[in-house]
Tab-separated table of C-alpha atoms in Angstrom:
chain	number	residue	atom	x	y	z
A	1	UNK	CA	86.356	91.234	90.810
A	2	UNK	CA	89.525	92.414	89.082
A	3	UNK	CA	91.987	94.815	90.622
A	4	UNK	CA	91.099	98.509	90.354
A	5	UNK	CA	94.614	99.823	91.039
A	6	UNK	CA	96.074	102.118	88.381
A	7	UNK	CA	99.745	101.352	89.029
A	8	UNK	CA	99.794	97.667	88.148
A	9	UNK	CA	98.308	95.760	85.221
A	10	UNK	CA	96.805	92.607	86.711
A	11	UNK	CA	97.636	89.576	84.590
A	12	UNK	CA	94.741	87.135	84.189
A	13	UNK	CA	95.842	83.972	85.986
A	14	UNK	CA	98.772	85.890	87.518
A	15	UNK	CA	99.639	85.923	91.218
A	16	UNK	CA	97.738	89.110	92.142
A	17	UNK	CA	94.613	87.906	90.294
A	18	UNK	CA	94.919	84.577	92.144
A	19	UNK	CA	95.134	86.375	95.484
A	20	UNK	CA	92.130	88.628	94.679
A	21	UNK	CA	90.046	85.579	93.769
A	22	UNK	CA	91.012	83.939	97.082
A	23	UNK	CA	89.826	87.081	98.898
A	24	UNK	CA	86.483	87.009	97.023
A	25	UNK	CA	85.875	83.471	98.265
A	26	UNK	CA	86.374	84.565	101.872
A	27	UNK	CA	84.147	87.663	101.976
A	28	UNK	CA	80.856	85.698	102.500
A	29	UNK	CA	82.287	84.276	105.755
A	30	UNK	CA	83.486	87.569	107.272
A	31	UNK	CA	80.152	88.747	108.704
A	32	UNK	CA	80.160	92.428	109.747
A	33	UNK	CA	83.920	92.620	109.019
A	34	UNK	CA	83.160	92.381	105.283
A	35	UNK	CA	82.797	96.169	105.198
A	36	UNK	CA	86.581	96.363	105.688
A	37	UNK	CA	87.404	93.809	102.955
A	38	UNK	CA	88.721	96.429	100.523
A	39	UNK	CA	91.686	96.749	102.921
A	40	UNK	CA	92.763	93.285	101.761
A	41	UNK	CA	92.672	94.273	98.071
A	42	UNK	CA	95.046	97.234	98.397
A	43	UNK	CA	98.679	97.183	99.505
A	44	UNK	CA	99.395	99.815	102.164
A	45	UNK	CA	102.672	100.852	100.549
A	46	UNK	CA	104.650	99.900	97.433
A	47	UNK	CA	108.195	101.178	96.941
A	48	UNK	CA	109.955	100.828	93.565
A	49	UNK	CA	113.673	101.645	93.594
A	50	UNK	CA	116.444	101.984	91.025
A	51	UNK	CA	119.624	100.115	91.943
A	52	UNK	CA	122.675	101.331	90.002
A	53	UNK	CA	125.928	99.430	90.567
A	54	UNK	CA	129.384	99.439	89.008
A	55	UNK	CA	130.109	96.011	87.545
A	56	UNK	CA	133.502	94.296	87.750
A	57	UNK	CA	134.283	95.382	84.160
A	58	UNK	CA	133.723	99.043	85.020
A	59	UNK	CA	130.313	99.349	83.312
A	60	UNK	CA	127.264	100.715	85.144
A	61	UNK	CA	124.098	98.600	85.267
A	62	UNK	CA	120.702	99.467	86.694
A	63	UNK	CA	118.351	96.953	88.323
A	64	UNK	CA	114.713	97.280	89.424
A	65	UNK	CA	113.999	96.700	93.101
A	66	UNK	CA	110.718	96.463	95.025
A	67	UNK	CA	109.479	96.398	98.612
A	68	UNK	CA	105.739	96.131	99.198
A	69	UNK	CA	104.058	96.363	102.603
A	70	UNK	CA	100.595	94.938	102.097
A	71	UNK	CA	99.119	95.361	105.571
A	72	UNK	CA	100.578	96.502	108.917
A	73	UNK	CA	97.420	96.362	111.074
A	74	UNK	CA	98.715	93.528	113.287
A	75	UNK	CA	102.367	94.575	113.573
A	76	UNK	CA	105.504	95.303	111.539
A	77	UNK	CA	105.832	93.929	108.010
A	78	UNK	CA	107.472	90.529	107.592
A	79	UNK	CA	108.422	88.810	104.370
A	80	UNK	CA	111.262	87.644	102.179
A	81	UNK	CA	113.410	89.209	99.481
A	82	UNK	CA	113.842	87.319	96.204
A	83	UNK	CA	116.437	87.841	93.468
A	84	UNK	CA	114.958	86.537	90.215
A	85	UNK	CA	114.878	87.787	86.594
A	86	UNK	CA	111.058	87.501	86.487
A	87	UNK	CA	110.328	89.551	89.632
A	88	UNK	CA	107.581	92.125	88.991
A	89	UNK	CA	105.635	94.577	91.128
A	90	UNK	CA	102.513	92.426	90.648
A	91	UNK	CA	104.291	89.309	91.920
A	92	UNK	CA	105.765	91.119	94.944
A	93	UNK	CA	102.328	92.579	95.767
A	94	UNK	CA	100.774	89.111	95.750
A	95	UNK	CA	103.573	87.602	97.815
A	96	UNK	CA	103.260	90.422	100.371
A	97	UNK	CA	99.494	89.838	100.572
A	98	UNK	CA	100.006	86.092	101.124
A	99	UNK	CA	102.458	86.990	103.905
A	100	UNK	CA	99.743	89.111	105.568
A	101	UNK	CA	97.427	86.095	105.480
A	102	UNK	CA	100.142	83.619	106.502
A	103	UNK	CA	101.242	85.646	109.543
A	104	UNK	CA	97.634	86.022	110.681
A	105	UNK	CA	96.833	82.345	109.991
A	106	UNK	CA	99.629	81.279	112.351
A	107	UNK	CA	98.742	84.184	114.695
A	108	UNK	CA	102.163	85.862	114.585
A	109	UNK	CA	102.194	89.592	115.527
A	110	UNK	CA	103.168	90.715	112.035
A	111	UNK	CA	101.729	92.257	108.911
A	112	UNK	CA	102.732	91.121	105.433
A	113	UNK	CA	105.550	92.455	103.252
A	114	UNK	CA	107.773	91.233	100.425
A	115	UNK	CA	110.693	92.452	98.367
A	116	UNK	CA	112.605	91.570	95.258
A	117	UNK	CA	115.122	92.566	92.598
A	118	UNK	CA	114.820	91.763	88.887
A	119	UNK	CA	118.148	89.988	88.439
A	120	UNK	CA	119.602	86.564	87.731
A	121	UNK	CA	122.100	86.358	90.613
A	122	UNK	CA	123.990	83.527	88.866
A	123	UNK	CA	125.244	86.097	86.323
A	124	UNK	CA	126.848	88.282	89.038
A	125	UNK	CA	130.162	87.860	90.832
A	126	UNK	CA	130.107	87.752	94.632
A	127	UNK	CA	131.350	91.366	94.737
A	128	UNK	CA	128.608	92.515	92.350
A	129	UNK	CA	126.001	90.631	94.384
A	130	UNK	CA	127.195	92.365	97.547
A	131	UNK	CA	127.022	95.806	95.886
A	132	UNK	CA	123.513	95.043	94.583
A	133	UNK	CA	122.319	93.901	98.018
A	134	UNK	CA	123.818	96.850	99.870
A	135	UNK	CA	122.467	99.485	97.467
A	136	UNK	CA	119.008	97.863	97.513
A	137	UNK	CA	119.051	97.858	101.331
A	138	UNK	CA	120.006	101.532	101.413
A	139	UNK	CA	117.196	102.387	98.970
A	140	UNK	CA	114.489	100.539	100.938
A	141	UNK	CA	116.016	101.643	104.272
A	142	UNK	CA	113.321	104.342	104.419
A	143	UNK	CA	110.653	101.765	105.233
A	144	UNK	CA	112.411	98.772	106.865
A	145	UNK	CA	113.548	98.372	110.478
A	146	UNK	CA	113.193	95.998	113.462
A	147	UNK	CA	109.874	97.631	114.414
A	148	UNK	CA	108.754	98.560	110.861
A	149	UNK	CA	109.427	95.767	108.375
A	150	UNK	CA	111.760	92.785	108.758
A	151	UNK	CA	113.034	91.148	105.511
A	152	UNK	CA	114.162	87.512	105.269
A	153	UNK	CA	115.599	85.116	102.646
A	154	UNK	CA	113.447	83.893	99.757
A	155	UNK	CA	114.190	82.598	96.233
A	156	UNK	CA	117.943	82.982	95.441
A	157	UNK	CA	118.742	84.789	98.696
A	158	UNK	CA	120.432	83.323	101.764
A	159	UNK	CA	122.122	84.024	105.102
A	160	UNK	CA	124.996	85.891	103.434
A	161	UNK	CA	122.586	88.282	101.677
A	162	UNK	CA	120.864	88.856	105.039
A	163	UNK	CA	124.229	89.564	106.689
A	164	UNK	CA	124.966	92.264	104.074
A	165	UNK	CA	121.472	93.716	104.517
A	166	UNK	CA	121.825	93.816	108.299
A	167	UNK	CA	125.279	95.415	108.081
A	168	UNK	CA	124.169	98.053	105.553
A	169	UNK	CA	121.110	99.023	107.595
A	170	UNK	CA	123.250	99.122	110.762
A	171	UNK	CA	125.837	101.397	109.114
A	172	UNK	CA	123.052	103.751	107.995
A	173	UNK	CA	121.455	104.040	111.441
A	174	UNK	CA	124.762	104.102	113.315
A	175	UNK	CA	124.140	101.067	115.537
A	176	UNK	CA	124.125	97.294	115.096
A	177	UNK	CA	120.503	96.328	114.454
A	178	UNK	CA	120.445	92.518	114.327
A	179	UNK	CA	116.624	92.472	114.378
A	180	UNK	CA	116.223	94.238	111.005
A	181	UNK	CA	116.345	90.932	109.081
A	182	UNK	CA	115.928	87.251	109.906
A	183	UNK	CA	117.573	84.209	108.348
A	184	UNK	CA	121.007	85.599	109.291
A	185	UNK	CA	124.147	83.573	110.068
A	186	UNK	CA	124.147	82.243	113.653
A	187	UNK	CA	127.176	84.445	114.474
A	188	UNK	CA	125.182	87.596	113.661
A	189	UNK	CA	122.074	86.827	115.709
A	190	UNK	CA	120.592	84.113	113.513
A	191	UNK	CA	118.473	81.386	115.045
A	192	UNK	CA	119.201	77.694	115.338
A	193	UNK	CA	116.708	75.650	113.316
A	194	UNK	CA	115.936	78.488	110.855
A	195	UNK	CA	117.438	76.872	107.741
A	196	UNK	CA	115.214	73.782	107.845
A	197	UNK	CA	112.223	75.419	109.535
A	198	UNK	CA	109.993	75.765	106.449
A	199	UNK	CA	110.524	72.122	105.490
A	200	UNK	CA	109.985	71.064	109.108
A	201	UNK	CA	106.713	73.000	109.138
A	202	UNK	CA	105.598	71.234	105.935
A	203	UNK	CA	106.257	67.890	107.649
A	204	UNK	CA	104.483	68.902	110.903
A	205	UNK	CA	101.365	69.966	108.953
A	206	UNK	CA	101.567	66.798	106.822
A	207	UNK	CA	101.603	64.725	109.996
A	208	UNK	CA	98.612	66.656	111.426
A	209	UNK	CA	96.662	66.066	108.184
A	210	UNK	CA	97.556	62.355	108.148
A	211	UNK	CA	96.196	61.940	111.697
A	212	UNK	CA	92.867	63.465	110.698
A	213	UNK	CA	92.323	61.457	107.494
A	214	UNK	CA	93.657	58.157	108.867
A	215	UNK	CA	96.700	58.067	106.569
A	216	UNK	CA	99.925	56.366	107.671
A	217	UNK	CA	103.146	58.367	107.095
A	218	UNK	CA	105.096	55.104	107.303
A	219	UNK	CA	105.097	53.706	103.761
A	220	UNK	CA	103.399	56.780	102.235
A	221	UNK	CA	104.665	57.753	98.760
A	222	UNK	CA	105.871	61.343	98.384
A	223	UNK	CA	106.655	63.431	95.284
A	224	UNK	CA	108.574	66.691	95.771
A	225	UNK	CA	108.868	69.504	93.235
A	226	UNK	CA	111.786	71.776	94.089
A	227	UNK	CA	114.666	70.462	96.192
A	228	UNK	CA	116.032	73.581	97.853
A	229	UNK	CA	115.849	74.269	101.601
A	230	UNK	CA	112.118	73.538	101.769
A	231	UNK	CA	111.758	70.454	99.580
A	232	UNK	CA	114.926	68.733	100.809
A	233	UNK	CA	114.212	69.330	104.527
A	234	UNK	CA	110.611	68.105	104.167
A	235	UNK	CA	111.777	65.043	102.203
A	236	UNK	CA	114.380	64.188	104.887
A	237	UNK	CA	111.796	64.379	107.684
A	238	UNK	CA	109.183	62.347	105.795
A	239	UNK	CA	111.804	59.718	104.870
A	240	UNK	CA	113.008	59.657	108.486
A	241	UNK	CA	109.459	58.741	109.508
A	242	UNK	CA	109.211	55.835	107.066
A	243	UNK	CA	107.783	57.535	103.960
A	244	UNK	CA	109.097	56.751	100.443
A	245	UNK	CA	110.290	59.651	98.280
A	246	UNK	CA	109.276	58.269	94.859
A	247	UNK	CA	109.777	61.337	92.621
A	248	UNK	CA	111.768	64.572	92.809
A	249	UNK	CA	111.922	67.423	90.313
A	250	UNK	CA	114.256	70.421	90.344
A	251	UNK	CA	115.883	72.767	87.799
A	252	UNK	CA	118.191	69.936	86.643
A	253	UNK	CA	115.429	67.432	85.824
A	254	UNK	CA	113.000	64.847	87.227
A	255	UNK	CA	113.895	61.503	88.809
A	256	UNK	CA	111.686	58.585	89.802
A	257	UNK	CA	111.923	55.325	91.710
A	258	UNK	CA	108.638	53.568	92.670
A	259	UNK	CA	110.439	51.801	95.556
A	260	UNK	CA	111.676	55.079	97.005
A	261	UNK	CA	114.811	57.115	96.391
A	262	UNK	CA	117.721	56.835	98.828
A	263	UNK	CA	117.518	60.108	100.798
A	264	UNK	CA	121.229	60.010	101.728
A	265	UNK	CA	122.160	59.623	98.039
A	266	UNK	CA	119.756	62.430	97.119
A	267	UNK	CA	121.316	64.830	99.628
A	268	UNK	CA	124.858	63.848	98.601
A	269	UNK	CA	123.999	64.410	94.910
A	270	UNK	CA	122.447	67.776	95.741
A	271	UNK	CA	125.582	68.879	97.642
A	272	UNK	CA	127.894	67.636	94.867
A	273	UNK	CA	126.012	68.815	91.756
A	274	UNK	CA	123.684	71.537	93.019
A	275	UNK	CA	120.808	69.442	91.627
A	276	UNK	CA	119.322	65.942	91.793
A	277	UNK	CA	119.278	64.746	88.153
A	278	UNK	CA	122.333	62.454	88.468
A	279	UNK	CA	121.220	60.691	91.648
A	280	UNK	CA	122.190	56.976	91.552
A	281	UNK	CA	119.402	54.412	91.626
A	282	UNK	CA	116.874	56.700	89.964
A	283	UNK	CA	115.194	56.744	86.565
A	284	UNK	CA	115.248	60.108	84.762
A	285	UNK	CA	111.768	60.877	83.381
A	286	UNK	CA	110.429	63.813	81.318
A	287	UNK	CA	109.528	66.820	83.509
A	288	UNK	CA	105.810	66.737	82.624
A	289	UNK	CA	105.554	63.096	83.757
A	290	UNK	CA	106.209	64.269	87.316
A	291	UNK	CA	102.510	65.198	87.533
A	292	UNK	CA	101.440	61.624	86.648
A	293	UNK	CA	103.232	59.882	89.526
A	294	UNK	CA	100.872	58.190	92.013
A	295	UNK	CA	101.462	59.343	95.610
A	296	UNK	CA	99.893	59.949	98.994
A	297	UNK	CA	101.549	63.385	99.360
A	298	UNK	CA	102.522	65.801	96.587
A	299	UNK	CA	104.742	68.676	97.780
A	300	UNK	CA	105.129	71.563	95.305
A	301	UNK	CA	108.095	73.465	96.791
A	302	UNK	CA	109.340	75.467	93.786
A	303	UNK	CA	107.677	78.605	92.346
A	304	UNK	CA	104.094	79.868	92.096
A	305	UNK	CA	101.609	78.831	89.404
A	306	UNK	CA	102.926	75.265	88.958
A	307	UNK	CA	99.653	73.353	89.409
A	308	UNK	CA	97.610	74.442	86.397
A	309	UNK	CA	94.143	73.086	85.526
A	310	UNK	CA	95.709	70.696	82.965
A	311	UNK	CA	98.155	69.303	85.534
A	312	UNK	CA	95.471	69.161	88.249
A	313	UNK	CA	93.442	66.790	86.060
A	314	UNK	CA	96.412	64.380	85.950
A	315	UNK	CA	97.511	64.535	89.584
A	316	UNK	CA	96.961	61.271	91.498
A	317	UNK	CA	97.529	62.000	95.181
A	318	UNK	CA	95.569	62.246	98.434
A	319	UNK	CA	97.154	65.423	99.789
A	320	UNK	CA	98.848	68.432	98.182
A	321	UNK	CA	101.112	70.144	100.729
A	322	UNK	CA	102.076	73.565	99.373
A	323	UNK	CA	105.720	74.121	100.292
A	324	UNK	CA	106.001	77.000	97.785
A	325	UNK	CA	103.984	80.225	97.782
A	326	UNK	CA	100.987	80.208	95.442
A	327	UNK	CA	101.803	76.997	93.507
A	328	UNK	CA	98.142	76.183	92.729
A	329	UNK	CA	95.991	78.431	90.525
A	330	UNK	CA	92.332	78.802	91.680
A	331	UNK	CA	90.792	76.785	88.823
A	332	UNK	CA	93.203	73.925	89.563
A	333	UNK	CA	92.266	74.174	93.240
A	334	UNK	CA	88.625	73.496	92.338
A	335	UNK	CA	89.554	70.565	90.072
A	336	UNK	CA	91.631	68.950	92.841
A	337	UNK	CA	88.907	69.504	95.452
A	338	UNK	CA	86.280	67.941	93.148
A	339	UNK	CA	88.581	64.921	92.703
A	340	UNK	CA	88.735	64.486	96.494
A	341	UNK	CA	92.338	65.697	96.799
A	342	UNK	CA	92.973	67.598	100.030
A	343	UNK	CA	94.920	70.793	99.261
A	344	UNK	CA	96.775	72.212	102.276
A	345	UNK	CA	97.520	75.827	101.363
A	346	UNK	CA	100.858	77.611	101.504
A	347	UNK	CA	99.649	80.067	104.150
A	348	UNK	CA	99.701	77.264	106.730
A	349	UNK	CA	101.780	74.479	105.117
A	350	UNK	CA	104.932	76.561	104.653
A	351	UNK	CA	104.525	78.900	107.635
A	352	UNK	CA	107.324	77.156	109.569
A	353	UNK	CA	109.873	79.536	108.041
A	354	UNK	CA	108.184	82.728	109.195
A	355	UNK	CA	107.442	81.156	112.585
A	356	UNK	CA	111.143	80.530	113.254
A	357	UNK	CA	111.918	83.942	111.744
A	358	UNK	CA	109.624	85.306	114.455
A	359	UNK	CA	111.611	83.360	117.060
A	360	UNK	CA	114.854	84.826	115.633
A	361	UNK	CA	113.457	88.364	115.852
A	362	UNK	CA	112.306	87.821	119.446
A	363	UNK	CA	115.740	86.396	120.376
A	364	UNK	CA	117.504	89.381	118.744
A	365	UNK	CA	115.337	91.914	120.590
A	366	UNK	CA	115.919	90.142	123.921
A	367	UNK	CA	119.577	89.217	123.166
A	368	UNK	CA	118.686	85.856	124.687
A	369	UNK	CA	118.938	82.720	122.552
A	370	UNK	CA	117.191	79.354	122.710
A	371	UNK	CA	118.345	75.800	122.019
A	372	UNK	CA	117.392	74.056	118.780
A	373	UNK	CA	115.208	71.557	120.662
A	374	UNK	CA	113.336	74.447	122.275
A	375	UNK	CA	112.832	76.095	118.879
A	376	UNK	CA	111.561	72.900	117.215
A	377	UNK	CA	109.210	72.233	120.140
A	378	UNK	CA	107.768	75.774	119.987
A	379	UNK	CA	107.456	75.510	116.178
A	380	UNK	CA	105.477	72.272	116.432
A	381	UNK	CA	103.165	73.689	119.094
A	382	UNK	CA	102.386	76.933	117.215
A	383	UNK	CA	101.817	75.181	113.877
A	384	UNK	CA	99.729	72.352	115.332
A	385	UNK	CA	97.477	74.823	117.170
A	386	UNK	CA	97.147	77.039	114.088
A	387	UNK	CA	96.216	74.047	111.930
A	388	UNK	CA	93.640	72.805	114.443
A	389	UNK	CA	91.826	76.155	114.309
A	390	UNK	CA	91.859	76.134	110.480
A	391	UNK	CA	90.751	72.479	110.241
A	392	UNK	CA	87.864	73.082	112.667
A	393	UNK	CA	86.793	76.180	110.687
A	394	UNK	CA	86.782	74.135	107.462
A	395	UNK	CA	84.645	71.429	109.088
A	396	UNK	CA	82.242	73.956	110.595
A	397	UNK	CA	81.584	75.846	107.336
A	398	UNK	CA	82.130	72.855	104.993
A	399	UNK	CA	84.714	74.797	103.011
A	400	UNK	CA	88.188	74.011	101.668
A	401	UNK	CA	91.228	74.234	103.949
A	402	UNK	CA	92.469	77.189	101.875
A	403	UNK	CA	89.266	79.163	102.299
A	404	UNK	CA	89.229	78.236	106.000
A	405	UNK	CA	92.810	79.494	106.416
A	406	UNK	CA	91.797	82.773	104.759
A	407	UNK	CA	88.663	83.022	106.948
A	408	UNK	CA	90.723	82.609	110.139
A	409	UNK	CA	93.470	84.979	108.946
A	410	UNK	CA	91.286	87.664	107.363
A	411	UNK	CA	89.033	87.761	110.438
A	412	UNK	CA	92.100	88.482	112.594
A	413	UNK	CA	93.425	91.116	110.149
A	414	UNK	CA	90.102	92.937	109.799
A	415	UNK	CA	89.366	92.762	113.525
A	416	UNK	CA	92.669	94.559	114.076
A	417	UNK	CA	91.750	97.085	111.372
A	418	UNK	CA	88.321	97.702	112.918
A	419	UNK	CA	89.637	98.017	116.470
A	420	UNK	CA	92.406	100.416	115.423
A	421	UNK	CA	89.966	102.497	113.379
A	422	UNK	CA	90.948	104.937	110.659
A	423	UNK	CA	93.454	107.731	111.237
A	424	UNK	CA	92.772	110.625	111.158
């Protein structure tokens, strides 16, 4: 069923179409809650804003900004803000919908939201970036807030962007509101463990999967696409537990070593060059060959839509751990499943970030902060329990882990919708 919304043209194979297809696969398992399923196919609120700023050269430029709140039945919106030249309303809608599912899958008291600006931040000076961030925050200030919708970092945004967002919102409401965003600097109410939390969550879920399919992490071969916060943190934790990182791809290229790359060298190269292509002791291979490398775990941790049907046919791995949002298109999902590859979906695999964002929000509201050990322990417990529920659901219905994650999440979302009823 294609999208019936008039305000966005759904691209075949695009992120919103992918999300809608995932919803269709879940409906047969929703029982009496299926009557509410249309709720999942329609964002609650979509805000499009114009962001005019004065550039350093005195010219005026306008940028498109978005904030979509997909569903708020279970609590305030929660989801990142990305700065990328290819950001569209359709993409932000899909990402907000996946956040709704992700928050419910991990059982956090949030709905799903997402934001973005169509911009290449590398082309802006720091001053221009600050102006862009502050004006965007003012424009979406109508719908965000600690008890309404809590943004966080995403692609090309970081703790500094969150600090500017928090400050702008605070100036507009006349009081310091640390809880309006998460992923902030520690000095401004940020949480210990937040930076590496998504990658840590990927590792925790990988370990839970390995236990259930009798796969040893020690000696396992890992390929990682994308070596930002998520990919690098996951790689460090896997390597620290005896796994071999045999291939890494990022925006600078693809490197390979069948005996395992030196993780310390990888991290040093990343810090020095901002990319991994010149890492010592590695062979540079063509980007497409990345998908041919034999592994036990493949971790796509870059952008959505990376695992296409053509690439799925070539992938030789036991487990795909989705560090990125929406990296596998539905047709590729089916190909991998038919090949016996276990695909662990983004909505559980990369939920470590939003889980620690939740901890940050709770700490800000209480003005009481936890130790990093406490945070990591709570993260592991929440993610392990969430995965157990999803794994058991998959076994019970003999369905994929992705469909099981959606069954668990959508049941929680629609139960909340049903119990709240319709107003008025």
